[in-house]
mmCIF file of C-alpha atoms and ligand atoms in Angstrom:
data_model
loop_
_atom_site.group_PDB
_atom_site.id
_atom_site.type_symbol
_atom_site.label_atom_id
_atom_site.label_comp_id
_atom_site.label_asym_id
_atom_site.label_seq_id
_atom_site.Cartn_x
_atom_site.Cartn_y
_atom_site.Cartn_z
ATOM 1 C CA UNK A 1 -2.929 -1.989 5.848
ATOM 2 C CA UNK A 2 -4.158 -5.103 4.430
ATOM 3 C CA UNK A 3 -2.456 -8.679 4.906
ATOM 4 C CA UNK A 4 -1.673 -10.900 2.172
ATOM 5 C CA UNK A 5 -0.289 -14.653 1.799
ATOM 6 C CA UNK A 6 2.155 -14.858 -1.045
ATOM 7 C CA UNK A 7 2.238 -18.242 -1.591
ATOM 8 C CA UNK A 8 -0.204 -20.787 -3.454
ATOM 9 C CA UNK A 9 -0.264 -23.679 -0.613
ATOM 10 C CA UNK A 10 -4.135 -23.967 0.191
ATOM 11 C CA UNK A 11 -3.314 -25.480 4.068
ATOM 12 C CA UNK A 12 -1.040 -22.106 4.653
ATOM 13 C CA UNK A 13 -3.754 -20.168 3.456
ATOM 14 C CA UNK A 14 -6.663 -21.836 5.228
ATOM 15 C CA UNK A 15 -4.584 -21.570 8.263
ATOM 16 C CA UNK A 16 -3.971 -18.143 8.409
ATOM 17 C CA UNK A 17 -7.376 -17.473 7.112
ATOM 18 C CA UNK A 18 -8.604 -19.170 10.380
ATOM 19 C CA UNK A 19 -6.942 -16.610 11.865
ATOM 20 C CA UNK A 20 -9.720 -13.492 10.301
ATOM 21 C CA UNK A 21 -6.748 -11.096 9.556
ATOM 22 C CA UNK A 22 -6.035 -12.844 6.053
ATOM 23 C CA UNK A 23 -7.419 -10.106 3.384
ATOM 24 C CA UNK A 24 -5.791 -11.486 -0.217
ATOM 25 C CA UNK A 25 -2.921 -13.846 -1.534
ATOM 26 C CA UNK A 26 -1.161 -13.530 -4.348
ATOM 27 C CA UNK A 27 0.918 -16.025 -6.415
ATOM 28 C CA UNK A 28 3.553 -16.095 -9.282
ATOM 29 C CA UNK A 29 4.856 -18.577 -11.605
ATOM 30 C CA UNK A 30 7.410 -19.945 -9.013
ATOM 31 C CA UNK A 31 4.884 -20.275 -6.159
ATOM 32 C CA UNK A 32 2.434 -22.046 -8.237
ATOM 33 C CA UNK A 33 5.267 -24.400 -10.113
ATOM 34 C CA UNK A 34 5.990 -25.376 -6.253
ATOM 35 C CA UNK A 35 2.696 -27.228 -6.139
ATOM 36 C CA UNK A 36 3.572 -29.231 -8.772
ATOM 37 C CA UNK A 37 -0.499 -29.285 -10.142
ATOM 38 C CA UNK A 38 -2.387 -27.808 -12.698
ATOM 39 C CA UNK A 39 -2.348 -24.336 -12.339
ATOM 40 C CA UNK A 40 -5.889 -23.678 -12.585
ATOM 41 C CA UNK A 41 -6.806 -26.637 -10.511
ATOM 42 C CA UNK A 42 -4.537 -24.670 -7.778
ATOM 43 C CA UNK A 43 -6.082 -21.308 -9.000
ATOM 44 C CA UNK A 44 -9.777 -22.237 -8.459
ATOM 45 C CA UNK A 45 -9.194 -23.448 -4.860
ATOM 46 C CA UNK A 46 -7.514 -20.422 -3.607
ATOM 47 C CA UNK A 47 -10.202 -17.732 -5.359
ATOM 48 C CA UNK A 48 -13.350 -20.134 -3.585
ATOM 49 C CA UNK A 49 -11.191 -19.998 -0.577
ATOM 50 C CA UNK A 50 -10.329 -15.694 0.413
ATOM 51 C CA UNK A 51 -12.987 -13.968 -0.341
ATOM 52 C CA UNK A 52 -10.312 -10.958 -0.990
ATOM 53 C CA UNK A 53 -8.072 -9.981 -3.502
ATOM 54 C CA UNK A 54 -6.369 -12.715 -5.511
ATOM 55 C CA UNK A 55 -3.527 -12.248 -7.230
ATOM 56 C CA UNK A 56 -2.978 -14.662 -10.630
ATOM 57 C CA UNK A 57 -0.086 -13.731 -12.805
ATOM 58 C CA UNK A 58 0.163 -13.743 -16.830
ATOM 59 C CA UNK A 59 3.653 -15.736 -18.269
ATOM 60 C CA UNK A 60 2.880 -14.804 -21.918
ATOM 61 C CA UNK A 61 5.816 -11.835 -22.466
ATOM 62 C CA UNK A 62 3.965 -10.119 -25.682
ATOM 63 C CA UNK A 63 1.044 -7.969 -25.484
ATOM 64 C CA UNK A 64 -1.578 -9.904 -27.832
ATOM 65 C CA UNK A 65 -1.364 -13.139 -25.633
ATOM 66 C CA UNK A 66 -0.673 -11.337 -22.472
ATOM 67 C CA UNK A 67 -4.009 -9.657 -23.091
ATOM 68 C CA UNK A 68 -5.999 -12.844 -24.051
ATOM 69 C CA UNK A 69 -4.208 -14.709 -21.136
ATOM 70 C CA UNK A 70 -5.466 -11.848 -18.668
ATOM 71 C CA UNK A 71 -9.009 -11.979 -19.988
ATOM 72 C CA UNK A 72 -9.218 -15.617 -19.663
ATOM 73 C CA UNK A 73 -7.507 -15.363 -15.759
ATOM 74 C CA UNK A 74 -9.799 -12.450 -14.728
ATOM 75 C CA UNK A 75 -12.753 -14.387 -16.304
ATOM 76 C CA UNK A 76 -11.832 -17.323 -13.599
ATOM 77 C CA UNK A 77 -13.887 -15.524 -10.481
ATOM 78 C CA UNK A 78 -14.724 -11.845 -9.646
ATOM 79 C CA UNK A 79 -11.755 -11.235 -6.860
ATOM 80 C CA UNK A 80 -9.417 -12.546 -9.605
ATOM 81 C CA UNK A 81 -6.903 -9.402 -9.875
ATOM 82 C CA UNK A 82 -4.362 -9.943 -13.126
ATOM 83 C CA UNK A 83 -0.635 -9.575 -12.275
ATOM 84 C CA UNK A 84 1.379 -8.295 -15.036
ATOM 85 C CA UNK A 85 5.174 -7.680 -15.356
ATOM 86 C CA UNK A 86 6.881 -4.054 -15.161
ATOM 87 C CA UNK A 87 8.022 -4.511 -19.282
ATOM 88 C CA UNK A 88 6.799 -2.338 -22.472
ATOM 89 C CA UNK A 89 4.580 -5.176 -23.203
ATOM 90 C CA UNK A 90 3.182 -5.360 -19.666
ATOM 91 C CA UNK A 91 2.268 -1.932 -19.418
ATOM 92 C CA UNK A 92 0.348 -1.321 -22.914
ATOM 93 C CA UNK A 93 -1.213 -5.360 -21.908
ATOM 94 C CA UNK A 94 -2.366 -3.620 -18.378
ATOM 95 C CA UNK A 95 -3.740 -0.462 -20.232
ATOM 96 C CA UNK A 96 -5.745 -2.753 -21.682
ATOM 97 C CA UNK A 97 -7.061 -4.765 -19.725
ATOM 98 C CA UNK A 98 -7.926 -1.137 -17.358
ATOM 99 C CA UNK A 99 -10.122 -0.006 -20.086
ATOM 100 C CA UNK A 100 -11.487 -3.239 -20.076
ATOM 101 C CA UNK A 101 -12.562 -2.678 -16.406
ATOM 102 C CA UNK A 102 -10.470 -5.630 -15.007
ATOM 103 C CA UNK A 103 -8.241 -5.003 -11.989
ATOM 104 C CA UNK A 104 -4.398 -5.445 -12.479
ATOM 105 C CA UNK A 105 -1.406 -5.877 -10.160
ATOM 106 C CA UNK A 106 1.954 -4.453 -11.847
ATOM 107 C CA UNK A 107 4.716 -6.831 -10.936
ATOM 108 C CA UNK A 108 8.147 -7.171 -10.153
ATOM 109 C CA UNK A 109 8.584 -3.404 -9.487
ATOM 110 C CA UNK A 110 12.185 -2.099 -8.093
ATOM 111 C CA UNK A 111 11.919 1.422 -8.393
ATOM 112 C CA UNK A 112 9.898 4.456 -7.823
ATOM 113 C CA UNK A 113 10.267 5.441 -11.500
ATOM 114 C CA UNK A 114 8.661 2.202 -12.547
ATOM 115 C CA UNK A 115 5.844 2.988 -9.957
ATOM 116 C CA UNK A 116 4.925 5.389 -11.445
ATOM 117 C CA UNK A 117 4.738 4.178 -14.661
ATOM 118 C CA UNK A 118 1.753 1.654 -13.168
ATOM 119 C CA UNK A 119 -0.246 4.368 -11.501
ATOM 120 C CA UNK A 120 -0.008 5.845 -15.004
ATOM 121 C CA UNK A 121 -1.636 2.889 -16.402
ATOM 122 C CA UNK A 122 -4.430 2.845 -13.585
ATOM 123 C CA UNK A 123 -2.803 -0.084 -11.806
ATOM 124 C CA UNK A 124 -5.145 -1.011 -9.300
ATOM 125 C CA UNK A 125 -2.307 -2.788 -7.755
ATOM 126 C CA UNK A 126 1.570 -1.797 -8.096
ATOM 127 C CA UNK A 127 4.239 -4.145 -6.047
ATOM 128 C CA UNK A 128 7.431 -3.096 -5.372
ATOM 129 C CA UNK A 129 9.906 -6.414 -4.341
ATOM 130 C CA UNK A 130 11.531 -4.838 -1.067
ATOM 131 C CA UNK A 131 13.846 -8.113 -0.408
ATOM 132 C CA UNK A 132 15.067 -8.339 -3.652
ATOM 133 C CA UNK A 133 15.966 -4.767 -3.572
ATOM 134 C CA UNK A 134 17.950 -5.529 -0.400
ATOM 135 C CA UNK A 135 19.496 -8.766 -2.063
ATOM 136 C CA UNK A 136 21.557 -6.644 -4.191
ATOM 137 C CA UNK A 137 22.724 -4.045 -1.654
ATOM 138 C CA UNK A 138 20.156 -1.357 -2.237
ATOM 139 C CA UNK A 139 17.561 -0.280 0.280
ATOM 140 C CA UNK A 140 14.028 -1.867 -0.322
ATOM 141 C CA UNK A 141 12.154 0.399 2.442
ATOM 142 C CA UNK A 142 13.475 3.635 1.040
ATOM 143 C CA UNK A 143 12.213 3.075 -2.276
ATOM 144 C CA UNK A 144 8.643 2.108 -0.442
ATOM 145 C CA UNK A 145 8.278 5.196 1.396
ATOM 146 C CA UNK A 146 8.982 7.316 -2.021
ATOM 147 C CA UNK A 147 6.491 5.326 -3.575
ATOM 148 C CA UNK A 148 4.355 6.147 -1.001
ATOM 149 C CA UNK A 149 5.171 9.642 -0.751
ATOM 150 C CA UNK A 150 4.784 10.091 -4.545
ATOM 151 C CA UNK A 151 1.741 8.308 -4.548
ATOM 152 C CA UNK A 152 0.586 10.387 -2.008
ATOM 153 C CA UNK A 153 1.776 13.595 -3.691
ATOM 154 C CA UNK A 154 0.298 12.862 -7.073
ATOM 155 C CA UNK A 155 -3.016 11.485 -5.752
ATOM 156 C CA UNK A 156 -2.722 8.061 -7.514
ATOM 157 C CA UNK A 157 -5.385 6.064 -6.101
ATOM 158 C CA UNK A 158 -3.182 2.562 -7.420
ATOM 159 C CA UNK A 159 -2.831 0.717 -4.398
ATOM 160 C CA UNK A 160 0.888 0.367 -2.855
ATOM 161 C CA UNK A 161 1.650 -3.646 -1.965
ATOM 162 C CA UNK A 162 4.760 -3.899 -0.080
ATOM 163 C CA UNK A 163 6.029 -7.662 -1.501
ATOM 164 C CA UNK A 164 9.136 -9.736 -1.096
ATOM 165 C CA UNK A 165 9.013 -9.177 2.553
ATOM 166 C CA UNK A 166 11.444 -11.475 4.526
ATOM 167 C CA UNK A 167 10.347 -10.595 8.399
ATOM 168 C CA UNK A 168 8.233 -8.628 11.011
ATOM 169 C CA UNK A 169 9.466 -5.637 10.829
ATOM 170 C CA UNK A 170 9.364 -5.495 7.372
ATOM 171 C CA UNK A 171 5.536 -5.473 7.577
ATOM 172 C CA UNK A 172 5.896 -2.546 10.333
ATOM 173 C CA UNK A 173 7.526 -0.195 8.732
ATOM 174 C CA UNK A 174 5.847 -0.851 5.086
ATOM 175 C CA UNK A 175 2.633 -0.001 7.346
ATOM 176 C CA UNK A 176 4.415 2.877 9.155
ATOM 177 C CA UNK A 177 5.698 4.139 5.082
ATOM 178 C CA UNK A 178 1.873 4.154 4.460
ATOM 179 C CA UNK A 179 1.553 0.837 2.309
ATOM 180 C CA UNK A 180 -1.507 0.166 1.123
ATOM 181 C CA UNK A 181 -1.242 -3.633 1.653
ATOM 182 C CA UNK A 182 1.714 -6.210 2.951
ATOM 183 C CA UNK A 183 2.194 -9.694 1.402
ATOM 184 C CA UNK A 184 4.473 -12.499 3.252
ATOM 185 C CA UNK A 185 5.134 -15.811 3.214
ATOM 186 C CA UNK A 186 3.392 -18.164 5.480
ATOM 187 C CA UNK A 187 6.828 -18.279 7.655
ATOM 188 C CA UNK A 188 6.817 -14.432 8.117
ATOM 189 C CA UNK A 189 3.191 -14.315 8.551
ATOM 190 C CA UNK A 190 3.210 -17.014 12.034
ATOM 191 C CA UNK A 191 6.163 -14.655 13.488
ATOM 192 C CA UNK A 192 3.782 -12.049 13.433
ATOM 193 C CA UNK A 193 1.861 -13.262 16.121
ATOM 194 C CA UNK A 194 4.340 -14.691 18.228
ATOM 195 C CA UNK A 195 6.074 -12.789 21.393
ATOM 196 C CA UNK A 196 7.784 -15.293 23.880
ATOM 197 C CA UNK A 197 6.195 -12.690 27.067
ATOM 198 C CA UNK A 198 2.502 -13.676 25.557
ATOM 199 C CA UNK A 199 3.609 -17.351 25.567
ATOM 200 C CA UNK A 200 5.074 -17.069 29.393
ATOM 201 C CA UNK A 201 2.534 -14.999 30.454
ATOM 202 C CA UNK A 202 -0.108 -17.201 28.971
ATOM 203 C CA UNK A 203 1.992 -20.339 31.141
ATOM 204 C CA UNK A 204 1.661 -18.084 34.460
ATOM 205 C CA UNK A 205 -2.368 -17.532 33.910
ATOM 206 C CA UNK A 206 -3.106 -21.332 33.151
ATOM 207 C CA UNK A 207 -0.725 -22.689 35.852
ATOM 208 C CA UNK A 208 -2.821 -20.257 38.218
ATOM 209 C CA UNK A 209 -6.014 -20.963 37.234
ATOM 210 C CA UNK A 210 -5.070 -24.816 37.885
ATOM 211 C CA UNK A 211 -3.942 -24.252 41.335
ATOM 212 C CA UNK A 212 -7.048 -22.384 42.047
ATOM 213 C CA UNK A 213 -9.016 -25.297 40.923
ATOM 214 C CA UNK A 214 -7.160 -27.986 42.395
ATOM 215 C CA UNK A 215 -7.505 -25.790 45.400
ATOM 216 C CA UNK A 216 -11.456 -25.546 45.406
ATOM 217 C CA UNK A 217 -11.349 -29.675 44.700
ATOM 218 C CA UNK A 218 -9.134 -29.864 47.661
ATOM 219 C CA UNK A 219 -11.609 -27.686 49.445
ATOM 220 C CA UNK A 220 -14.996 -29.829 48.238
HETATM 221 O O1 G3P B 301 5.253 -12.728 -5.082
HETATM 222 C C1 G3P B 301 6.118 -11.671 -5.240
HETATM 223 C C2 G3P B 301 7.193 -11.531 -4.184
HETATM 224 O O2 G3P B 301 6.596 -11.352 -2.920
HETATM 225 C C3 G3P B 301 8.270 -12.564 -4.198
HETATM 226 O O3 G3P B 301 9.050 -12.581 -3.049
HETATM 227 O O4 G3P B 301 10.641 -13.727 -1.547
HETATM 228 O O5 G3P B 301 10.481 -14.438 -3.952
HETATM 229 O O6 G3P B 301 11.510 -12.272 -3.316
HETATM 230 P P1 G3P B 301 10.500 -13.301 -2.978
#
């Protein structure tokens, strides 16, 4: 399963991309209005940055512009992958842009009906919001793993991207459901590393190797 950033903050992404696990990032129209600069400005830096997948969404809601906003955001850099929504327009935009060989990520997905619809348009990308599913009382995981499973069933080759994840385990079990790739925040993504026995027993080896020199200087 692939890693992703969700979030448009270059120092969070070249952090974690210091890191050699970082495959893609994608962004919306929140994470990007969080920056505060212009979008493409914001845009440019993160496609020169990840060599991988990145993830630039359309705001236009009717097919014509969506389309001619899509061309011009693919046209920004080859790894540029077009996010449009899960709407009527979205989905004959995304058709589209398919035929036009350019690589799109079907958005703000809640359900496995509506995945379906996006293999259906040759997604290359679909993302299902598991968080947001939870926020209103439903189960976000269970609608992953029927994606999956359907996905699986039906031979769609659309890529599964578990998003709106809120915490570890939500990337574990997306990658035990068979997700294709994971996105996180950058909060989510430094808990993944962390274990408190790999920070004691990384206390314990340095305090030993310490005594063990202070003991050869003691010796010299
Ligand atoms: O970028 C899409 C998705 O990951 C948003 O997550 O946390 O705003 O529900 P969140």
């Amino acid at each position: 399963m692939r890693l992703f950033l969700d979030t448009a903050d270059i120092d969070e992404i070249r952090e974690i991309n210091r890191w050699g696990v970082l495959s893609g990032v994608t962004t919306n129209p929140t994470l990007v209005a969080k920056e505060g600069e212009d979008p493409e400005a914001v845009w440019k830096e993160i496609l020169a940055e990840v060599p991988g997948d990145i993830s630039l969404e359309t705001t236009e809601p009717e097919t014509d512009a969506m389309y001619e906003e899509g061309l011009r955001l693919a046209q920004m850099a080859p790894n540029a992958v077009v996010k449009v929504p899960m709407t009527p327009d979205g989905l004959a935009c995304g058709k589209r842009l398919v035929a036009e060989g350019i690589r799109i990520n079907v958005t703000l997905v809640f359900s496995p009906a509506q995945a379906i619809l996006a293999a259906e348009v040759g997604a290359y990308i679909v993302s299902p919001f598991l968080g947001r599913i939870d926020d209103v009382a439903s189960d976000g995981m269970h609608a992953l793993r029927q994606i999956c499973d359907i996905y699986r069933v039906q031979k769609y080759e659309t890529n599964v991207l578990a998003a709106s994840l809120r915490h570890p385990m939500h990337i574990v079990e997306s990658a035990l459901a068979g997700a294709d790739i994971a996105t996180m925040p950058f909060d989510v993504f430094a808990k993944l590393v962390k274990h408190p026995l790999t920070d004691i027993g990384l206390e314990r080896f340095l305090a030993d190797w310490e005594k063990l020199n202070d003991q050869l200087k003691g010796e010299a």
